Amino acid sequence: MIVDQAVYRDGRRQPCADLSDELAKLADVPDGFLWIGLKDPTDAEFDLVKGELGLHPLAIEDAVNGNQRAKMEVYDGSLFVVLKPLRYIEESSQVETGEVMLFVGEHFVVTVRRGEANPLAEVRRRLEANSEHLAYGPAAVLHAVMDDVVDRYVAIDDEIAHDLEQMEESVFAGEVEVEASALGDAPPPVPHRRRGGEEARRIYLLKREVLEFRRAAVPLKDAMLRLHQHPTPNVPDEARPFFRDVADHLLRVIDHIESYDRLLSDILSAHLTRVSVQQNDDMRRISAWAAIGVAVTLIAGVYGMNFRHMPELAWTFGYPMAIGLMLVVSTVLYRQFKKSGWL
């Protein structure tokens, strides 16, 4: 549906009447432009604007179908920009991806929003309060929307960094407890049998969030660099420094994303190594107790054979001696396994 539409002249909002008439009037206004906002539009709704604005069929096809990667394309002097805004959900600590597309012409801007990840009403309100910025025309809208999307990236970057820090503390807490126990500063840690699988699941989910973040931010890099480094249709040269500032924020976020991906891989490897070591420790304990049990069973088996001429069969102290021998052998084996760290 059409969420909002207005004409802007001299940095001020004015009501929009017939599109053809408005575009004809704007032809003689250097900084005048038309801004139409659409949300989840259908083909019929696009038909209302594409003919009047002369939008390219390929760009319209991408906008109707959706699910595009972040990009910027030039069609007959107009720009088609796809952005992937993100929204951090506090309840589940997950990242939700939306989609915003912009058609930027000489005297018009059409914004197409899909999903709830990036409402543009606040962007329009802030832009309308800054008449000086609106003087740059459609480029002002392009910059404002891009700046808002990247600012959300920065906020989500902080949230993911916090989640990653908590993940590190959780995964390596066991190693800290073990070291403290070895130094005599704390009791031995109690093993959590279900903790390993849960932590691996959390690491995997966070890695998926980082991947989703990367898919949204990294492809936008080329578009941002082009906007501030090279002449671009409908973007005045004096507006290019504003895009450079947004590009700096985006590049910093991308650097963080790359480091998060590597760090999560290292954390996952360390976690799997920790689980493997824990399993080896369990197997050593089981083997040590089994060895003690085998020794006792061997003695009981020997003295349990009821042969007629067996030594000590009729000895009065044979039974206490057998029990004592079992205790001595078990104690010696236990102390040896304890000394070697198997128990």
Coordinates of C-alpha atoms in Angstrom, one line a residue:
M1 CA 0.0 0.0 0.0
I2 CA 1.0 3.7 -0.4
V3 CA 2.1 4.7 3.1
D4 CA 2.8 8.3 2.4
Q5 CA 3.4 10.6 -0.6
A6 CA 4.4 14.3 -0.7
V7 CA 6.1 17.0 -2.7
Y8 CA 9.1 18.9 -1.4
R9 CA 9.9 22.4 -2.6
D10 CA 12.5 24.7 -1.0
G11 CA 13.0 22.1 1.8
R12 CA 9.3 22.1 2.8
R13 CA 6.6 19.5 2.5
Q14 CA 3.6 20.1 0.3
P15 CA 0.6 17.9 -0.5
C16 CA 0.8 15.8 -3.6
A17 CA -2.0 15.8 -6.2
D18 CA -1.9 14.1 -9.6
L19 CA 1.5 12.6 -10.2
S20 CA 1.8 13.8 -13.8
D21 CA 0.9 17.4 -12.9
E22 CA 3.4 17.4 -9.9
L23 CA 6.2 16.0 -12.0
A24 CA 5.6 18.6 -14.7
K25 CA 5.7 21.4 -12.1
L26 CA 8.9 20.0 -10.5
A27 CA 10.8 20.1 -13.8
D28 CA 11.6 23.8 -13.2
V29 CA 12.3 23.5 -9.5
P30 CA 16.0 22.5 -9.0
D31 CA 15.7 21.1 -5.5
G32 CA 12.0 20.0 -5.8
F33 CA 11.1 16.3 -5.7
L34 CA 8.3 13.8 -5.1
W35 CA 8.6 11.2 -2.4
I36 CA 6.3 8.2 -2.5
G37 CA 6.5 5.5 0.2
L38 CA 5.2 2.0 -0.4
K39 CA 4.9 -1.0 1.9
D40 CA 4.6 -4.6 0.6
P41 CA 3.2 -3.3 -2.7
T42 CA 1.4 -5.5 -5.2
D43 CA 1.7 -5.3 -9.0
A44 CA -1.5 -3.3 -9.2
E45 CA -0.1 -0.7 -6.7
F46 CA 3.1 -0.5 -8.7
D47 CA 1.1 0.2 -11.8
L48 CA 0.0 3.5 -10.3
V49 CA 3.5 4.9 -10.2
K50 CA 5.7 3.0 -12.6
G51 CA 4.2 4.5 -15.8
E52 CA 4.2 8.1 -14.5
L53 CA 7.8 7.9 -13.2
G54 CA 9.2 5.8 -16.0
L55 CA 10.7 3.2 -13.8
H56 CA 12.8 0.5 -15.5
P57 CA 11.0 -2.9 -15.9
L58 CA 14.0 -4.9 -14.5
A59 CA 14.0 -2.7 -11.4
I60 CA 10.3 -3.0 -10.9
E61 CA 10.6 -6.8 -11.3
D62 CA 13.2 -6.9 -8.5
A63 CA 11.0 -4.7 -6.3
V64 CA 7.9 -6.8 -6.7
N65 CA 9.6 -10.1 -6.3
G66 CA 11.8 -9.0 -3.3
N67 CA 14.5 -11.1 -1.7
Q68 CA 17.3 -9.2 -3.4
R69 CA 20.8 -8.8 -2.2
A70 CA 22.0 -5.3 -1.2
K71 CA 23.1 -3.5 -4.3
M72 CA 22.9 -0.3 -6.4
E73 CA 22.1 -0.3 -10.1
V74 CA 21.9 2.6 -12.7
Y75 CA 19.0 2.5 -15.1
D76 CA 18.7 5.3 -17.7
G77 CA 20.0 8.0 -15.4
S78 CA 18.0 6.8 -12.3
L79 CA 19.2 4.7 -9.4
F80 CA 17.8 1.5 -8.0
V81 CA 19.1 0.7 -4.5
V82 CA 18.4 -2.3 -2.4
L83 CA 19.1 -2.2 1.4
K84 CA 18.8 -5.0 3.9
P85 CA 17.8 -3.4 7.3
L86 CA 18.1 -5.5 10.4
R87 CA 16.2 -5.5 13.7
Y88 CA 17.5 -7.0 16.9
I89 CA 14.8 -8.9 18.9
E90 CA 15.6 -8.6 22.6
E91 CA 13.4 -11.5 23.7
S92 CA 15.2 -14.1 21.6
S93 CA 18.5 -12.3 20.9
Q94 CA 18.0 -12.9 17.2
V95 CA 18.4 -10.7 14.1
E96 CA 15.5 -10.2 11.8
T97 CA 16.1 -9.0 8.2
G98 CA 13.9 -6.7 6.2
E99 CA 14.2 -5.1 2.8
V100 CA 14.1 -1.5 1.6
M101 CA 14.3 -0.5 -2.1
L102 CA 14.7 3.0 -3.5
F103 CA 14.0 4.3 -6.9
V104 CA 15.9 7.6 -7.2
G105 CA 15.3 9.9 -10.1
E106 CA 16.0 13.5 -10.9
H107 CA 12.8 14.7 -9.3
F108 CA 11.4 11.7 -7.4
V109 CA 12.1 9.1 -4.9
V110 CA 10.1 5.9 -4.4
T111 CA 10.8 3.9 -1.3
V112 CA 9.5 0.3 -1.1
R113 CA 9.6 -1.4 2.3
R114 CA 9.1 -5.1 3.1
G115 CA 8.8 -6.4 6.6
E116 CA 8.9 -4.6 9.9
A117 CA 12.7 -4.3 10.3
N118 CA 13.0 -0.6 9.3
P119 CA 10.0 1.7 9.4
L120 CA 10.7 4.9 7.4
A121 CA 8.2 7.2 9.1
E122 CA 10.8 8.4 11.6
V123 CA 13.3 8.9 8.8
R124 CA 10.9 11.1 6.9
R125 CA 10.0 13.1 10.0
R126 CA 13.7 13.8 10.8
L127 CA 14.4 14.7 7.2
E128 CA 11.4 17.1 7.0
A129 CA 12.7 18.9 10.1
N130 CA 16.0 19.6 8.3
S131 CA 15.2 21.8 5.3
E132 CA 18.9 22.5 4.6
H133 CA 19.5 18.8 4.0
L134 CA 16.4 18.5 1.9
A135 CA 17.9 21.0 -0.5
Y136 CA 20.0 18.2 -1.9
G137 CA 16.9 16.7 -3.4
P138 CA 16.4 13.0 -3.9
A139 CA 20.0 12.4 -2.7
A140 CA 19.0 13.6 0.7
V141 CA 16.4 10.8 1.0
L142 CA 18.8 8.2 -0.2
H143 CA 21.4 9.4 2.3
A144 CA 18.9 9.5 5.2
V145 CA 17.6 6.0 4.6
M146 CA 21.1 4.6 4.2
D147 CA 22.3 6.4 7.3
D148 CA 19.4 5.0 9.3
V149 CA 20.0 1.4 8.1
V150 CA 23.7 1.6 8.9
D151 CA 23.0 3.2 12.3
R152 CA 20.9 0.1 13.0
Y153 CA 23.9 -2.0 11.9
V154 CA 26.0 -0.2 14.5
A155 CA 23.5 -0.8 17.3
I156 CA 23.2 -4.5 16.4
D157 CA 26.9 -4.7 16.2
D158 CA 27.1 -3.7 19.8
E159 CA 24.4 -6.3 20.8
I160 CA 26.2 -9.1 19.0
A161 CA 29.5 -8.1 20.6
H162 CA 27.8 -8.3 24.0
D163 CA 26.3 -11.8 23.2
L164 CA 29.7 -12.9 22.0
E165 CA 31.4 -11.8 25.2
Q166 CA 28.8 -13.7 27.2
M167 CA 29.4 -16.7 25.0
E168 CA 33.1 -16.6 25.6
E169 CA 32.6 -16.4 29.4
S170 CA 30.2 -19.3 29.3
V171 CA 32.4 -21.6 27.2
F172 CA 35.6 -20.9 29.0
A173 CA 34.2 -20.9 32.5
G174 CA 34.9 -24.6 32.9
E175 CA 38.6 -24.1 32.1
V176 CA 38.8 -21.3 34.7
E177 CA 37.2 -23.5 37.3
V178 CA 39.5 -26.4 36.6
E179 CA 42.6 -24.2 36.9
A180 CA 41.3 -22.7 40.2
S181 CA 40.7 -26.2 41.5
A182 CA 44.2 -27.3 40.5
L183 CA 45.6 -24.4 42.5
G184 CA 43.5 -25.2 45.5
D185 CA 41.5 -22.0 45.2
A186 CA 38.2 -23.7 44.5
P187 CA 36.5 -27.1 44.7
P188 CA 36.5 -29.3 41.6
P189 CA 33.8 -28.2 39.1
V190 CA 30.7 -30.3 38.9
P191 CA 30.3 -31.6 35.3
H192 CA 27.2 -30.5 33.4
R193 CA 26.1 -33.4 31.3
R194 CA 23.7 -31.4 29.2
R195 CA 25.7 -28.2 29.0
G196 CA 27.9 -29.2 26.1
G197 CA 25.1 -29.7 23.6
E198 CA 23.3 -26.5 24.7
E199 CA 26.4 -24.4 24.4
A200 CA 27.1 -25.8 20.9
R201 CA 23.6 -24.9 19.9
R202 CA 24.0 -21.4 21.2
I203 CA 27.3 -21.0 19.3
Y204 CA 25.6 -22.2 16.1
L205 CA 22.7 -19.8 16.5
L206 CA 25.0 -16.9 17.1
K207 CA 27.1 -17.9 14.1
R208 CA 23.9 -17.9 12.0
E209 CA 23.1 -14.4 13.2
V210 CA 26.5 -13.2 12.3
L211 CA 26.1 -14.8 8.8
E212 CA 22.8 -13.0 8.4
F213 CA 24.4 -9.7 9.5
R214 CA 27.2 -10.3 7.0
R215 CA 24.8 -11.0 4.1
A216 CA 23.1 -7.7 4.8
A217 CA 26.1 -5.5 5.3
V218 CA 29.0 -6.7 3.1
P219 CA 27.2 -6.4 -0.3
L220 CA 26.4 -2.8 0.5
K221 CA 30.1 -1.9 0.7
D222 CA 30.5 -1.4 -3.1
A223 CA 27.5 0.8 -3.4
M224 CA 28.6 3.1 -0.5
L225 CA 32.1 3.4 -1.9
R226 CA 30.8 4.3 -5.3
L227 CA 28.4 6.9 -3.9
H228 CA 31.2 8.9 -2.2
Q229 CA 34.1 8.2 -4.6
H230 CA 32.6 8.4 -8.1
P231 CA 30.1 10.7 -9.7
T232 CA 26.6 9.1 -9.6
P233 CA 23.4 10.1 -11.3
N234 CA 21.1 12.2 -9.1
V235 CA 23.7 12.6 -6.4
P236 CA 25.2 16.1 -6.3
D237 CA 29.0 16.3 -5.7
E238 CA 28.4 18.4 -2.6
A239 CA 26.3 15.6 -1.1
R240 CA 29.0 12.9 -1.5
P241 CA 30.8 13.7 1.8
F242 CA 27.7 12.7 3.6
F243 CA 27.9 9.2 2.0
R244 CA 31.5 9.0 3.0
D245 CA 30.6 9.3 6.6
V246 CA 28.0 6.5 6.3
A247 CA 30.6 4.4 4.4
D248 CA 33.1 4.8 7.3
H249 CA 30.5 3.5 9.8
L250 CA 29.6 0.6 7.4
L251 CA 33.3 -0.4 6.9
R252 CA 33.9 -0.5 10.7
V253 CA 30.8 -2.7 11.1
I254 CA 32.1 -5.1 8.4
D255 CA 35.5 -5.3 10.0
H256 CA 33.8 -6.3 13.3
I257 CA 31.6 -8.9 11.5
E258 CA 34.7 -10.6 10.0
S259 CA 36.3 -10.8 13.4
Y260 CA 33.1 -12.2 15.0
D261 CA 33.0 -14.9 12.4
R262 CA 36.6 -16.0 13.0
L263 CA 36.2 -15.7 16.8
L264 CA 33.0 -17.8 16.8
S265 CA 34.8 -20.5 14.8
D266 CA 37.6 -20.5 17.4
I267 CA 35.1 -20.6 20.3
L268 CA 33.4 -23.6 18.7
S269 CA 36.7 -25.4 18.1
A270 CA 37.7 -24.7 21.7
H271 CA 34.3 -25.9 23.0
L272 CA 34.5 -29.1 21.0
T273 CA 38.0 -29.7 22.3
R274 CA 36.8 -29.1 25.8
V275 CA 34.0 -31.6 25.3
S276 CA 36.5 -34.2 23.9
V277 CA 38.8 -33.7 26.8
Q278 CA 35.9 -34.1 29.3
Q279 CA 35.0 -37.3 27.6
N280 CA 38.5 -38.6 27.8
D281 CA 38.6 -37.7 31.5
D282 CA 35.4 -39.6 32.0
M283 CA 36.7 -42.6 30.1
R284 CA 39.9 -42.6 32.3
R285 CA 37.8 -42.5 35.4
I286 CA 35.7 -45.4 34.2
S287 CA 38.8 -47.4 33.2
A288 CA 40.4 -46.8 36.6
W289 CA 37.4 -48.0 38.5
A290 CA 37.0 -50.9 36.2
A291 CA 40.7 -51.9 36.8
I292 CA 40.1 -51.8 40.6
G293 CA 37.0 -53.9 40.1
V294 CA 38.9 -56.4 37.9
A295 CA 41.6 -56.9 40.6
V296 CA 39.1 -57.5 43.3
T297 CA 37.2 -59.9 41.1
L298 CA 40.4 -61.8 40.2
I299 CA 41.1 -62.4 43.9
A300 CA 37.5 -63.4 44.6
G301 CA 37.6 -65.7 41.7
V302 CA 40.8 -67.4 42.8
Y303 CA 39.6 -68.0 46.3
G304 CA 36.2 -68.9 45.2
M305 CA 37.4 -72.1 43.4
N306 CA 36.3 -75.1 45.5
F307 CA 39.0 -77.6 44.6
R308 CA 39.7 -80.3 47.3
H309 CA 43.5 -79.7 47.5
M310 CA 43.5 -76.0 47.1
P311 CA 46.0 -74.2 49.3
E312 CA 44.5 -72.4 52.4
L313 CA 41.1 -74.0 51.7
A314 CA 40.8 -75.2 55.3
W315 CA 42.8 -72.4 56.9
T316 CA 41.0 -70.5 59.7
F317 CA 42.3 -67.1 58.6
G318 CA 41.9 -67.7 54.8
Y319 CA 38.7 -65.6 54.5
P320 CA 40.0 -62.6 56.4
M321 CA 43.2 -62.8 54.4
A322 CA 41.3 -62.8 51.1
I323 CA 39.2 -59.8 52.2
G324 CA 42.3 -58.0 53.5
L325 CA 44.2 -58.7 50.2
M326 CA 41.3 -57.2 48.2
L327 CA 41.3 -54.1 50.4
V328 CA 45.1 -53.7 50.1
V329 CA 45.1 -54.1 46.3
S330 CA 42.1 -51.8 45.8
T331 CA 43.8 -49.1 48.0
V332 CA 47.1 -49.3 46.2
L333 CA 45.4 -49.1 42.8
Y334 CA 43.2 -46.2 43.9
R335 CA 46.2 -44.2 45.2
Q336 CA 48.2 -44.9 42.0
F337 CA 45.3 -43.8 39.8
K338 CA 44.7 -40.8 42.0
K339 CA 48.3 -39.8 41.8
S340 CA 48.4 -40.1 38.0
G341 CA 45.2 -37.9 37.7
W342 CA 42.9 -40.7 36.4
L343 CA 40.7 -40.3 39.5

